[in-house]
Tab-separated table of C-alpha atoms and ligand atoms in Angstrom:
chain	number	residue	atom	x	y	z
J	1	UNK	CA	85.439	119.379	121.528
J	2	UNK	CA	88.141	120.519	119.143
J	3	UNK	CA	90.008	118.350	116.660
J	4	UNK	CA	93.378	119.829	115.714
J	5	UNK	CA	94.690	118.811	112.292
J	6	UNK	CA	93.686	118.611	108.642
J	7	UNK	CA	91.316	116.174	106.976
J	8	UNK	CA	94.042	114.956	104.592
J	9	UNK	CA	95.787	113.126	107.425
J	10	UNK	CA	94.359	109.605	107.619
J	11	UNK	CA	94.628	109.749	111.410
J	12	UNK	CA	92.669	112.991	111.622
J	13	UNK	CA	90.156	111.548	109.145
J	14	UNK	CA	89.798	108.441	111.331
J	15	UNK	CA	88.486	110.665	114.148
J	16	UNK	CA	86.365	112.841	111.842
J	17	UNK	CA	84.612	109.767	110.459
J	18	UNK	CA	84.206	108.182	113.892
J	19	UNK	CA	82.682	111.364	115.342
J	20	UNK	CA	80.450	111.831	112.322
J	21	UNK	CA	79.221	108.218	112.519
J	22	UNK	CA	78.482	108.607	116.249
J	23	UNK	CA	76.854	112.029	115.861
J	24	UNK	CA	79.452	113.821	118.008
J	25	UNK	CA	79.825	117.544	117.350
J	26	UNK	CA	83.316	119.011	117.112
J	27	UNK	CA	85.260	121.888	115.644
J	28	UNK	CA	88.098	121.145	113.197
J	29	UNK	CA	90.996	123.498	113.999
J	30	UNK	CA	93.632	123.555	111.215
J	31	UNK	CA	97.106	122.514	112.414
J	32	UNK	CA	100.221	121.730	110.386
J	33	UNK	CA	102.326	118.820	111.725
J	34	UNK	CA	106.028	118.001	111.540
J	35	UNK	CA	108.883	120.465	111.204
J	36	UNK	CA	106.491	123.394	110.761
J	37	UNK	CA	104.359	122.509	113.779
J	38	UNK	CA	103.354	125.554	115.819
J	39	UNK	CA	104.286	126.024	119.468
J	40	UNK	CA	100.578	125.558	120.243
J	41	UNK	CA	100.550	122.111	118.613
J	42	UNK	CA	103.806	121.131	120.347
J	43	UNK	CA	102.318	122.135	123.682
J	44	UNK	CA	99.476	119.695	123.060
J	45	UNK	CA	101.663	117.016	121.465
J	46	UNK	CA	105.456	117.118	121.959
J	47	UNK	CA	105.774	114.909	118.850
J	48	UNK	CA	104.310	117.727	116.736
J	49	UNK	CA	101.850	115.281	115.161
J	50	UNK	CA	98.198	115.468	114.262
J	51	UNK	CA	95.519	114.707	115.307
J	52	UNK	CA	95.092	116.149	118.778
J	53	UNK	CA	91.651	115.854	120.323
J	54	UNK	CA	90.999	118.652	122.815
J	55	UNK	CA	88.250	117.821	125.275
J	56	UNK	CA	85.857	120.495	126.542
J	57	UNK	CA	87.560	120.415	129.956
J	58	UNK	CA	90.966	121.243	128.420
J	59	UNK	CA	92.517	117.757	128.446
J	60	UNK	CA	94.246	116.473	125.291
J	61	UNK	CA	94.531	113.118	123.573
J	62	UNK	CA	97.362	113.315	121.051
J	63	UNK	CA	96.934	110.002	119.262
J	64	UNK	CA	94.081	108.820	117.066
J	65	UNK	CA	93.891	105.332	118.560
J	66	UNK	CA	93.822	106.660	122.126
J	67	UNK	CA	91.215	109.237	121.089
J	68	UNK	CA	89.137	106.592	119.259
J	69	UNK	CA	89.033	104.401	122.361
J	70	UNK	CA	87.997	107.398	124.465
J	71	UNK	CA	85.283	108.574	122.062
J	72	UNK	CA	83.851	105.121	121.503
J	73	UNK	CA	83.261	104.471	125.186
J	74	UNK	CA	82.410	108.039	126.255
J	75	UNK	CA	79.625	108.493	123.694
J	76	UNK	CA	76.546	106.421	122.856
J	77	UNK	CA	75.605	105.165	119.418
J	78	UNK	CA	77.287	102.506	117.327
J	79	UNK	CA	80.180	100.853	119.174
J	80	UNK	CA	83.248	100.721	116.932
J	81	UNK	CA	85.434	98.767	119.345
J	82	UNK	CA	83.901	95.332	119.915
J	83	UNK	CA	83.025	94.410	123.500
J	84	UNK	CA	84.063	90.761	123.062
J	85	UNK	CA	87.633	90.225	124.250
J	86	UNK	CA	88.885	88.373	121.154
J	87	UNK	CA	86.989	90.565	118.662
J	88	UNK	CA	88.356	93.752	120.292
J	89	UNK	CA	91.931	92.466	120.296
J	90	UNK	CA	91.656	91.273	116.688
J	91	UNK	CA	90.258	94.638	115.618
J	92	UNK	CA	93.203	96.447	117.209
J	93	UNK	CA	95.584	94.097	115.387
J	94	UNK	CA	93.966	94.984	112.055
J	95	UNK	CA	94.371	98.682	112.922
J	96	UNK	CA	98.049	98.078	113.618
J	97	UNK	CA	98.402	96.145	110.357
J	98	UNK	CA	96.963	99.059	108.374
J	99	UNK	CA	99.255	101.538	110.157
J	100	UNK	CA	102.432	99.500	109.652
J	101	UNK	CA	101.864	97.641	106.366
J	102	UNK	CA	100.066	100.410	104.459
J	103	UNK	CA	100.555	103.872	106.024
J	104	UNK	CA	104.233	103.461	106.955
J	105	UNK	CA	105.390	101.268	104.073
J	106	UNK	CA	103.839	102.975	101.047
J	107	UNK	CA	100.792	105.227	101.506
J	108	UNK	CA	102.851	108.055	102.988
J	109	UNK	CA	105.224	108.063	100.018
J	110	UNK	CA	102.448	107.928	97.400
J	111	UNK	CA	100.557	110.729	99.123
J	112	UNK	CA	103.542	113.017	99.655
J	113	UNK	CA	104.807	112.572	96.095
J	114	UNK	CA	101.520	112.655	94.184
J	115	UNK	CA	99.462	115.042	96.326
J	116	UNK	CA	101.500	117.069	98.823
J	117	UNK	CA	104.294	118.014	96.417
J	118	UNK	CA	102.075	119.172	93.514
J	119	UNK	CA	99.393	120.749	95.717
J	120	UNK	CA	101.450	122.481	98.371
J	121	UNK	CA	105.052	122.637	97.133
J	122	UNK	CA	104.418	123.265	93.429
J	123	UNK	CA	106.835	120.408	92.675
J	124	UNK	CA	106.508	117.358	90.428
J	125	UNK	CA	106.187	113.916	92.045
J	126	UNK	CA	109.384	111.876	92.297
J	127	UNK	CA	108.065	108.652	90.722
J	128	UNK	CA	111.383	106.953	91.543
J	129	UNK	CA	110.521	107.139	95.244
J	130	UNK	CA	107.107	105.615	94.494
J	131	UNK	CA	108.712	102.734	92.567
J	132	UNK	CA	110.880	101.960	95.589
J	133	UNK	CA	107.850	101.276	97.816
J	134	UNK	CA	105.236	99.951	95.346
J	135	UNK	CA	106.230	96.299	95.961
J	136	UNK	CA	104.693	96.580	99.440
J	137	UNK	CA	101.201	96.977	97.958
J	138	UNK	CA	100.302	93.383	96.877
J	139	UNK	CA	101.003	91.604	100.190
J	140	UNK	CA	99.066	94.246	102.131
J	141	UNK	CA	96.058	94.156	99.811
J	142	UNK	CA	96.097	90.356	99.674
J	143	UNK	CA	95.919	90.191	103.471
J	144	UNK	CA	92.903	92.523	103.553
J	145	UNK	CA	91.250	90.701	100.622
J	146	UNK	CA	91.561	87.415	102.515
J	147	UNK	CA	89.783	88.911	105.526
J	148	UNK	CA	86.910	90.129	103.368
J	149	UNK	CA	86.199	86.748	101.760
J	150	UNK	CA	83.162	85.940	103.914
J	151	UNK	CA	82.272	89.183	105.643
J	152	UNK	CA	80.963	92.617	104.677
J	153	UNK	CA	83.525	94.295	106.918
J	154	UNK	CA	87.130	93.599	107.857
J	155	UNK	CA	86.883	91.908	111.212
J	156	UNK	CA	83.206	90.986	111.462
J	157	UNK	CA	79.792	91.476	109.908
J	158	UNK	CA	79.591	94.880	111.595
J	159	UNK	CA	81.427	98.171	111.120
J	160	UNK	CA	84.406	98.530	113.466
J	161	UNK	CA	87.387	100.796	114.079
J	162	UNK	CA	89.472	98.629	111.729
J	163	UNK	CA	87.122	99.552	108.863
J	164	UNK	CA	87.301	103.269	109.607
J	165	UNK	CA	91.079	102.988	109.838
J	166	UNK	CA	91.585	101.008	106.618
J	167	UNK	CA	89.208	103.189	104.602
J	168	UNK	CA	90.828	106.370	105.979
J	169	UNK	CA	94.332	105.298	105.046
J	170	UNK	CA	93.344	103.860	101.662
J	171	UNK	CA	91.436	107.008	100.723
J	172	UNK	CA	94.798	108.728	100.443
J	173	UNK	CA	95.866	106.129	97.864
J	174	UNK	CA	92.813	107.138	95.810
J	175	UNK	CA	93.778	110.776	96.233
J	176	UNK	CA	97.201	109.771	94.888
J	177	UNK	CA	95.559	108.265	91.789
J	178	UNK	CA	95.893	104.600	92.810
J	179	UNK	CA	92.661	102.629	92.666
J	180	UNK	CA	92.462	99.064	93.958
J	181	UNK	CA	92.610	96.745	90.920
J	182	UNK	CA	89.159	95.026	90.953
J	183	UNK	CA	90.476	92.063	88.942
J	184	UNK	CA	93.180	91.290	91.533
J	185	UNK	CA	91.384	92.327	94.733
J	186	UNK	CA	87.629	92.342	93.949
J	187	UNK	CA	86.395	92.198	97.555
J	188	UNK	CA	88.718	94.974	98.676
J	189	UNK	CA	87.788	97.210	95.732
J	190	UNK	CA	84.060	96.720	96.382
J	191	UNK	CA	84.480	97.194	100.135
J	192	UNK	CA	86.370	100.443	99.715
J	193	UNK	CA	83.765	101.816	97.346
J	194	UNK	CA	81.096	100.959	99.902
J	195	UNK	CA	83.061	102.555	102.746
J	196	UNK	CA	83.799	105.717	100.797
J	197	UNK	CA	80.128	106.129	99.901
J	198	UNK	CA	79.104	106.330	103.570
J	199	UNK	CA	77.943	109.866	104.428
J	200	UNK	CA	80.771	110.177	106.976
J	201	UNK	CA	83.398	109.581	104.278
J	202	UNK	CA	81.578	111.694	101.688
J	203	UNK	CA	81.730	114.634	104.144
J	204	UNK	CA	85.421	114.039	104.762
J	205	UNK	CA	86.182	113.714	101.015
J	206	UNK	CA	84.402	117.035	100.445
J	207	UNK	CA	86.793	118.719	102.870
J	208	UNK	CA	89.781	117.067	101.143
J	209	UNK	CA	88.578	118.317	97.767
J	210	UNK	CA	88.562	121.885	99.029
J	211	UNK	CA	92.313	121.467	99.639
J	212	UNK	CA	93.459	119.222	96.800
J	213	UNK	CA	90.635	118.974	94.263
J	214	UNK	CA	92.865	120.305	91.534
J	215	UNK	CA	95.392	117.465	91.848
J	216	UNK	CA	93.335	114.582	93.136
J	217	UNK	CA	92.374	111.612	90.996
J	218	UNK	CA	89.217	111.093	93.064
J	219	UNK	CA	86.090	113.058	92.361
J	220	UNK	CA	83.091	112.711	94.660
J	221	UNK	CA	80.232	110.895	92.987
L	1	GSH	N1	99.950	107.187	115.825
L	1	GSH	C1	99.562	108.535	115.483
L	1	GSH	C2	100.129	108.907	114.107
L	1	GSH	C3	99.872	110.350	113.768
L	1	GSH	C4	100.704	110.780	112.567
L	1	GSH	O1	101.699	110.124	112.186
L	1	GSH	N2	100.316	111.917	111.975
L	1	GSH	C5	101.077	112.451	110.870
L	1	GSH	C6	100.169	113.102	109.831
L	1	GSH	S1	99.346	111.873	108.891
L	1	GSH	C7	102.000	113.535	111.415
L	1	GSH	O2	101.571	114.332	112.211
L	1	GSH	N3	103.257	113.535	110.937
L	1	GSH	C8	104.219	114.524	111.296
L	1	GSH	C9	105.437	113.939	111.945
L	1	GSH	O3	105.476	112.718	112.220
L	1	GSH	O4	106.368	114.702	112.198
L	1	GSH	C10	98.037	108.645	115.504
L	1	GSH	O5	97.376	107.634	115.219
L	1	GSH	O6	97.515	109.720	115.820
């Protein structure tokens, strides 16, 4: 299988980590999304977004949630999407929460300003744009903190797709120099450290460092 995209995208990383955790072999094929998307990427995904998962038989899945659902049921190993009806639905809600309340509301801005601009555009971050979105952080982190009060993972005592998703998106906040404040959100800070120390995340962080090591606030331990 081929995974089109770059590890810095939290949605590409979600699939990299999932495949690593399940022991699925794949080839990462670099692809730039957005306005500069190639005709090849647009042929696979008319939205010009990454990731695109290309199956060995030539079919494409151009969305990380769709691809996660496919991979989880097509391959053996740990099941990331719970079989129980309520647990599965709740896990998908947490994934949606991370996408809407974190990725869309503030992570994208932090990452573009603090990482993409200095690393790839040789431009200084516009901290004004960061100030405009920073107020979205506390309610999002408080919601996740509340769900970690009695469990090791977000939606249950076991690792699920919601954990891979949250840790993928929040890794980009670390890359942007924003650590979770352990005095305000102790469970979330501890949880993220645990998630990012998993071999699957360590491998993904190593790839990120090859691209942005010179600007990132995170150094692999
Ligand atoms: N729902 C999609 C989101 C993918 C996404 O937004 N990818 C970003 C990179 S992190 C992208 O390609 N952005 C370019 C654009 O929207 O034009 C998924 O989960 O795969």
